[in-house]
GROMACS .gro file of C-alpha atoms in nm:
model
  297
    1MET     CA    1  -0.042   0.057  -1.718
    2ARG     CA    2   0.120   0.094  -1.396
    3ILE     CA    3   0.095  -0.205  -1.261
    4GLY     CA    4   0.318  -0.325  -0.963
    5LEU     CA    5   0.377  -0.651  -0.739
    6LEU     CA    6   0.355  -0.760  -0.463
    7VAL     CA    7   0.625  -0.974  -0.294
    8ASP     CA    8   0.530  -1.165   0.003
    9GLU     CA    9   0.770  -1.014   0.282
   10MET     CA   10   0.689  -1.402   0.504
   11GLY     CA   11   0.820  -1.573   0.304
   12PRO     CA   12   1.040  -1.887   0.387
   13SER     CA   13   1.391  -1.683   0.310
   14LEU     CA   14   1.475  -1.327   0.209
   15ASP     CA   15   1.648  -1.496  -0.086
   16THR     CA   16   1.312  -1.604  -0.180
   17VAL     CA   17   1.184  -1.249  -0.133
   18VAL     CA   18   1.519  -1.100  -0.297
   19ASP     CA   19   1.421  -1.392  -0.599
   20GLN     CA   20   1.066  -1.273  -0.622
   21ALA     CA   21   1.193  -0.911  -0.672
   22ARG     CA   22   1.437  -1.017  -0.904
   23ALA     CA   23   1.173  -1.185  -1.095
   24ALA     CA   24   0.885  -0.920  -1.114
   25ALA     CA   25   1.156  -0.684  -1.265
   26THR     CA   26   1.273  -0.873  -1.531
   27ALA     CA   27   0.890  -0.988  -1.611
   28GLY     CA   28   0.815  -0.569  -1.643
   29PHE     CA   29   0.650  -0.473  -1.385
   30SER     CA   30   0.634  -0.109  -1.292
   31GLY     CA   31   0.694  -0.142  -0.900
   32VAL     CA   32   0.788  -0.404  -0.639
   33TRP     CA   33   0.610  -0.385  -0.329
   34LEU     CA   34   0.639  -0.513   0.017
   35GLY     CA   35   0.374  -0.556   0.311
   36GLN     CA   36   0.484  -0.511   0.719
   37ARG     CA   37   0.327  -0.732   0.899
   38THR     CA   38   0.460  -0.962   1.198
   39GLY     CA   39   0.789  -1.062   0.967
   40ARG     CA   40   1.070  -0.930   0.794
   41ASP     CA   41   1.079  -0.528   0.828
   42ALA     CA   42   1.000  -0.379   0.515
   43LEU     CA   43   1.212  -0.139   0.430
   44THR     CA   44   1.502  -0.328   0.541
   45ALA     CA   45   1.397  -0.627   0.308
   46LEU     CA   46   1.406  -0.345   0.045
   47ALA     CA   47   1.715  -0.229   0.062
   48VAL     CA   48   1.855  -0.573   0.034
   49THR     CA   49   1.599  -0.689  -0.272
   50GLY     CA   50   1.652  -0.278  -0.432
   51ARG     CA   51   1.982  -0.331  -0.601
   52GLN     CA   52   1.858  -0.670  -0.714
   53ALA     CA   53   1.559  -0.524  -0.854
   54PRO     CA   54   1.738  -0.271  -1.109
   55GLY     CA   55   1.517  -0.006  -1.281
   56ILE     CA   56   1.194  -0.046  -1.108
   57GLU     CA   57   1.036   0.126  -0.818
   58LEU     CA   58   1.059  -0.014  -0.462
   59GLY     CA   59   0.749   0.043  -0.221
   60THR     CA   60   0.560  -0.063   0.100
   61THR     CA   61   0.260  -0.114   0.179
   62ALA     CA   62   0.224  -0.001   0.458
   63VAL     CA   63   0.474   0.125   0.744
   64PRO     CA   64   0.277   0.174   1.061
   65THR     CA   65   0.307   0.536   1.167
   66TYR     CA   66   0.263   0.504   1.550
   67PRO     CA   67   0.544   0.292   1.655
   68ARG     CA   68   0.837   0.439   1.460
   69HIS     CA   69   0.900   0.822   1.609
   70PRO     CA   70   0.930   1.075   1.277
   71LEU     CA   71   1.287   1.099   1.303
   72THR     CA   72   1.323   0.743   1.295
   73LEU     CA   73   1.084   0.728   1.008
   74ALA     CA   74   1.282   0.903   0.805
   75ALA     CA   75   1.650   0.834   0.895
   76GLN     CA   76   1.543   0.466   0.796
   77ALA     CA   77   1.319   0.588   0.506
   78LEU     CA   78   1.666   0.791   0.380
   79THR     CA   79   1.885   0.512   0.384
   80VAL     CA   80   1.727   0.296   0.225
   81GLN     CA   81   1.651   0.563  -0.057
   82GLU     CA   82   2.021   0.611  -0.079
   83ALA     CA   83   2.081   0.228  -0.123
   84VAL     CA   84   1.813   0.191  -0.357
   85GLY     CA   85   1.924   0.437  -0.621
   86ASN     CA   86   1.582   0.708  -0.524
   87ARG     CA   87   1.302   0.450  -0.652
   88LEU     CA   88   1.204   0.399  -0.302
   89THR     CA   89   0.813   0.530  -0.205
   90LEU     CA   90   0.697   0.516   0.096
   91GLY     CA   91   0.355   0.378   0.160
   92LEU     CA   92   0.285   0.441   0.525
   93GLY     CA   93  -0.078   0.401   0.757
   94VAL     CA   94  -0.198   0.426   1.092
   95SER     CA   95  -0.264   0.068   1.093
   96HIS     CA   96  -0.590   0.007   1.314
   97ARG     CA   97  -0.702  -0.020   1.655
   98HIS     CA   98  -0.677  -0.342   1.771
   99ILE     CA   99  -0.310  -0.335   1.660
  100VAL     CA  100  -0.227   0.024   1.773
  101GLU     CA  101  -0.372  -0.031   2.118
  102GLY     CA  102  -0.382  -0.439   2.173
  103GLN     CA  103  -0.014  -0.491   2.050
  104TYR     CA  104   0.194  -0.175   2.111
  105GLY     CA  105   0.031  -0.019   2.401
  106TYR     CA  106  -0.057   0.350   2.228
  107SER     CA  107  -0.354   0.539   2.225
  108PHE     CA  108  -0.596   0.550   1.868
  109ASP     CA  109  -0.754   0.834   1.976
  110ARG     CA  110  -0.826   1.026   1.662
  111PRO     CA  111  -0.616   0.849   1.473
  112ALA     CA  112  -0.673   1.127   1.145
  113ARG     CA  113  -0.535   1.375   1.360
  114HIS     CA  114  -0.263   1.165   1.474
  115LEU     CA  115  -0.223   1.129   1.082
  116ARG     CA  116  -0.139   1.510   1.035
  117GLU     CA  117   0.089   1.563   1.280
  118TYR     CA  118   0.337   1.247   1.208
  119LEU     CA  119   0.305   1.436   0.792
  120SER     CA  120   0.401   1.726   0.879
  121ALA     CA  121   0.693   1.623   1.073
  122LEU     CA  122   0.751   1.387   0.856
  123VAL     CA  123   0.752   1.465   0.487
  124PRO     CA  124   0.992   1.809   0.589
  125LEU     CA  125   1.233   1.561   0.731
  126LEU     CA  126   1.234   1.356   0.453
  127ARG     CA  127   1.298   1.683   0.221
  128GLY     CA  128   1.633   1.718   0.428
  129GLU     CA  129   1.498   1.974   0.635
  130SER     CA  130   1.527   2.115   1.017
  131VAL     CA  131   1.162   2.076   1.209
  132SER     CA  132   1.049   2.176   1.526
  133TYR     CA  133   0.767   2.058   1.530
  134GLN     CA  134   0.510   2.069   1.876
  135GLY     CA  135   0.157   1.911   1.779
  136GLU     CA  136  -0.118   1.763   2.029
  137THR     CA  137   0.063   1.438   2.004
  138LEU     CA  138   0.343   1.450   1.851
  139LYS     CA  139   0.679   1.634   1.933
  140ALA     CA  140   0.980   1.627   1.645
  141VAL     CA  141   1.314   1.876   1.702
  142GLY     CA  142   1.571   1.791   1.416
  143ALA     CA  143   1.703   1.681   1.086
  144VAL     CA  144   1.837   1.403   0.916
  145ASP     CA  145   2.140   1.447   0.683
  146ILE     CA  146   2.197   1.199   0.411
  147PRO     CA  147   2.350   1.416   0.092
  148ALA     CA  148   2.247   1.377  -0.187
  149THR     CA  149   1.943   1.199  -0.140
  150ALA     CA  150   1.594   1.242  -0.338
  151PRO     CA  151   1.327   1.246  -0.060
  152PRO     CA  152   1.112   0.950  -0.128
  153SER     CA  153   0.727   0.959  -0.233
  154VAL     CA  154   0.462   0.911   0.029
  155LEU     CA  155   0.166   0.737  -0.017
  156VAL     CA  156  -0.119   0.691   0.358
  157ALA     CA  157  -0.317   0.392   0.299
  158ALA     CA  158  -0.631   0.588   0.354
  159LEU     CA  159  -0.978   0.480   0.346
  160GLY     CA  160  -1.225   0.709   0.535
  161PRO     CA  161  -1.245   1.081   0.426
  162ALA     CA  162  -1.073   1.194   0.708
  163MET     CA  163  -0.765   0.990   0.652
  164LEU     CA  164  -0.831   1.075   0.268
  165ARG     CA  165  -0.811   1.469   0.277
  166VAL     CA  166  -0.483   1.439   0.529
  167ALA     CA  167  -0.291   1.231   0.245
  168GLY     CA  168  -0.421   1.488  -0.013
  169GLU     CA  169  -0.301   1.787   0.156
  170LEU     CA  170   0.001   1.617   0.290
  171ALA     CA  171   0.129   1.316   0.083
  172ASP     CA  172   0.164   1.236  -0.295
  173GLY     CA  173  -0.161   0.982  -0.280
  174THR     CA  174  -0.323   0.692  -0.156
  175ILE     CA  175  -0.323   0.310  -0.175
  176THR     CA  176  -0.626   0.104  -0.088
  177LEU     CA  177  -0.737  -0.197  -0.036
  178TRP     CA  178  -1.105  -0.339  -0.047
  179ALA     CA  179  -1.229  -0.070  -0.294
  180THR     CA  180  -1.373  -0.152  -0.631
  181PRO     CA  181  -1.424   0.070  -0.873
  182ALA     CA  182  -1.768   0.205  -0.736
  183GLY     CA  183  -1.580   0.263  -0.389
  184LEU     CA  184  -1.256   0.455  -0.631
  185THR     CA  185  -1.504   0.639  -0.864
  186ASP     CA  186  -1.699   0.750  -0.557
  187HIS     CA  187  -1.543   0.772  -0.287
  188VAL     CA  188  -1.192   0.753  -0.288
  189VAL     CA  189  -1.070   0.937  -0.632
  190PRO     CA  190  -1.313   1.249  -0.556
  191THR     CA  191  -1.200   1.296  -0.177
  192ILE     CA  192  -0.840   1.310  -0.206
  193THR     CA  193  -0.849   1.468  -0.599
  194ARG     CA  194  -1.033   1.753  -0.363
  195ALA     CA  195  -0.766   1.771  -0.092
  196ALA     CA  196  -0.491   1.781  -0.297
  197GLY     CA  197  -0.584   2.088  -0.452
  198ARG     CA  198  -0.310   2.030  -0.696
  199GLY     CA  199  -0.221   1.781  -1.003
  200GLU     CA  200  -0.359   1.441  -0.945
  201PRO     CA  201  -0.241   1.258  -0.635
  202ARG     CA  202  -0.149   0.857  -0.718
  203VAL     CA  203  -0.418   0.626  -0.633
  204VAL     CA  204  -0.254   0.286  -0.601
  205ALA     CA  205  -0.501   0.021  -0.589
  206SER     CA  206  -0.426  -0.310  -0.430
  207THR     CA  207  -0.629  -0.609  -0.501
  208PHE     CA  208  -0.588  -0.987  -0.524
  209VAL     CA  209  -0.554  -1.109  -0.923
  210CYS     CA  210  -0.584  -1.452  -1.046
  211VAL     CA  211  -0.661  -1.595  -1.404
  212THR     CA  212  -0.868  -1.904  -1.343
  213SER     CA  213  -1.173  -2.123  -1.450
  214ASP     CA  214  -1.269  -2.136  -1.072
  215GLU     CA  215  -1.357  -1.825  -0.964
  216ASP     CA  216  -1.603  -1.930  -0.719
  217ASP     CA  217  -1.343  -2.127  -0.532
  218ARG     CA  218  -1.098  -1.815  -0.577
  219ARG     CA  219  -1.349  -1.576  -0.356
  220ALA     CA  220  -1.405  -1.912  -0.153
  221TRP     CA  221  -1.012  -1.882  -0.062
  222VAL     CA  222  -1.022  -1.513   0.013
  223ALA     CA  223  -1.340  -1.528   0.218
  224GLU     CA  224  -1.164  -1.799   0.438
  225HIS     CA  225  -0.863  -1.643   0.511
  226PHE     CA  226  -0.982  -1.268   0.484
  227GLY     CA  227  -1.335  -1.255   0.567
  228MET     CA  228  -1.265  -1.098   0.934
  229ALA     CA  229  -1.142  -0.813   0.749
  230GLY     CA  230  -1.512  -0.755   0.699
  231GLN     CA  231  -1.487  -0.644   1.083
  232ILE     CA  232  -1.262  -0.369   1.085
  233PRO     CA  233  -1.482  -0.022   1.097
  234SER     CA  234  -1.200   0.081   0.830
  235TYR     CA  235  -1.270  -0.201   0.549
  236ARG     CA  236  -1.572  -0.267   0.649
  237THR     CA  237  -1.720   0.109   0.584
  238MET     CA  238  -1.457   0.072   0.216
  239LEU     CA  239  -1.632  -0.194   0.151
  240ASP     CA  240  -1.959  -0.068   0.235
  241ARG     CA  241  -1.859   0.173  -0.011
  242SER     CA  242  -1.733  -0.041  -0.289
  243HIS     CA  243  -2.073  -0.235  -0.261
  244ALA     CA  244  -1.926  -0.547  -0.118
  245ALA     CA  245  -2.023  -0.784   0.109
  246GLY     CA  246  -1.659  -0.872   0.205
  247PRO     CA  247  -1.298  -0.856   0.090
  248GLN     CA  248  -1.412  -1.186  -0.154
  249ASP     CA  249  -1.591  -0.942  -0.406
  250THR     CA  250  -1.383  -0.696  -0.450
  251VAL     CA  251  -1.063  -0.956  -0.594
  252ILE     CA  252  -0.983  -0.973  -0.968
  253VAL     CA  253  -1.076  -1.310  -1.097
  254GLY     CA  254  -1.181  -1.466  -1.431
  255ASP     CA  255  -1.068  -1.607  -1.755
  256GLU     CA  256  -0.800  -1.358  -1.905
  257THR     CA  257  -1.048  -1.160  -2.115
  258GLY     CA  258  -1.261  -1.076  -1.784
  259VAL     CA  259  -0.960  -0.969  -1.589
  260GLU     CA  260  -0.827  -0.723  -1.841
  261ARG     CA  261  -1.209  -0.540  -1.806
  262GLN     CA  262  -1.219  -0.554  -1.454
  263ILE     CA  263  -0.848  -0.413  -1.435
  264ARG     CA  264  -0.958  -0.156  -1.694
  265GLN     CA  265  -1.289  -0.098  -1.506
  266LEU     CA  266  -0.988   0.001  -1.205
  267PHE     CA  267  -0.817   0.241  -1.424
  268ASP     CA  268  -1.162   0.417  -1.574
  269ALA     CA  269  -1.243   0.455  -1.208
  270GLY     CA  270  -0.905   0.711  -1.145
  271ALA     CA  271  -0.664   0.469  -0.989
  272THR     CA  272  -0.311   0.534  -1.139
  273ASP     CA  273  -0.151   0.263  -1.021
  274LEU     CA  274  -0.281  -0.133  -0.975
  275ILE     CA  275  -0.082  -0.357  -0.653
  276ALA     CA  276  -0.148  -0.690  -0.756
  277MET     CA  277  -0.158  -0.985  -0.504
  278LEU     CA  278  -0.124  -1.326  -0.729
  279LEU     CA  279  -0.392  -1.571  -0.571
  280GLY     CA  280  -0.430  -1.953  -0.677
  281PRO     CA  281  -0.183  -2.274  -0.755
  282GLU     CA  282   0.182  -2.163  -0.991
  283ASP     CA  283   0.005  -2.231  -1.292
  284GLU     CA  284  -0.258  -1.975  -1.263
  285GLN     CA  285  -0.059  -1.753  -1.111
  286ALA     CA  286   0.151  -1.764  -1.431
  287ARG     CA  287  -0.155  -1.727  -1.620
  288THR     CA  288  -0.207  -1.412  -1.407
  289THR     CA  289   0.181  -1.247  -1.458
  290GLU     CA  290   0.181  -1.308  -1.818
  291LEU     CA  291  -0.140  -1.141  -1.853
  292LEU     CA  292   0.006  -0.820  -1.609
  293THR     CA  293   0.291  -0.807  -1.808
  294ASP     CA  294   0.120  -0.794  -2.142
  295LEU     CA  295  -0.094  -0.500  -1.947
  296ALA     CA  296   0.178  -0.279  -1.866
  297GLY     CA  297   0.352  -0.345  -2.154
   0.00000   0.00000   0.00000
């Protein structure tokens, strides 16, 4: 199983992020992933941490597209790719209306159109090609010249059918959040696979994982801290497709046997990778890490 670990990029210091990434590599996780929220820049942090976490995938989940022009993001991503020895996976997404319009001041009109135009410019740039692209909302003319750097894999945080079709056609796969096995097998996997029309796109499922005897308490914590996600349209639709009342119904919690069974159900539903977000006190996180690394094998 390909099991990666989400490292908290909002930690108390960048040194803490580096230490956690190094520990994940040592433990045997397949990859380290950083989110992009209101703190450190995920790509910059990966450039710093990558050399201290050798031999594993380094990913973002997910860099928002709107505030970064494709030429700018291509230059940044390829610089990170050079710094970490071609181990970067660039996870990106359109974010949400309340962020794009409320914080950035951009229009969130037809985000799937924006994503298609963005990837149409970005992906060739990551391959080192010169582009002259003019879409309805985006223009990109030029190239990024960083010799001897392989193009990073590109994944899209896509949940709805339009976004999944774009991800399947123009990217290497998707990163999901708040998706259960039912949501993957009934919606995500068939939609992106049909759109890809080639091979098997990556379906990277990210979720909280906790080996615990206090399952109700852990679900209650997720409901308290992430319950508002259920009011965001793209997440609400994914939760409905996953037959989940809220994010708390999508997490993987229980004893070792139960957690292993739930993880296997995700992979049986079509997930190619799991990004585990650790939950609970230190002793439970240690038990969870031991089980996850055993499964990653």
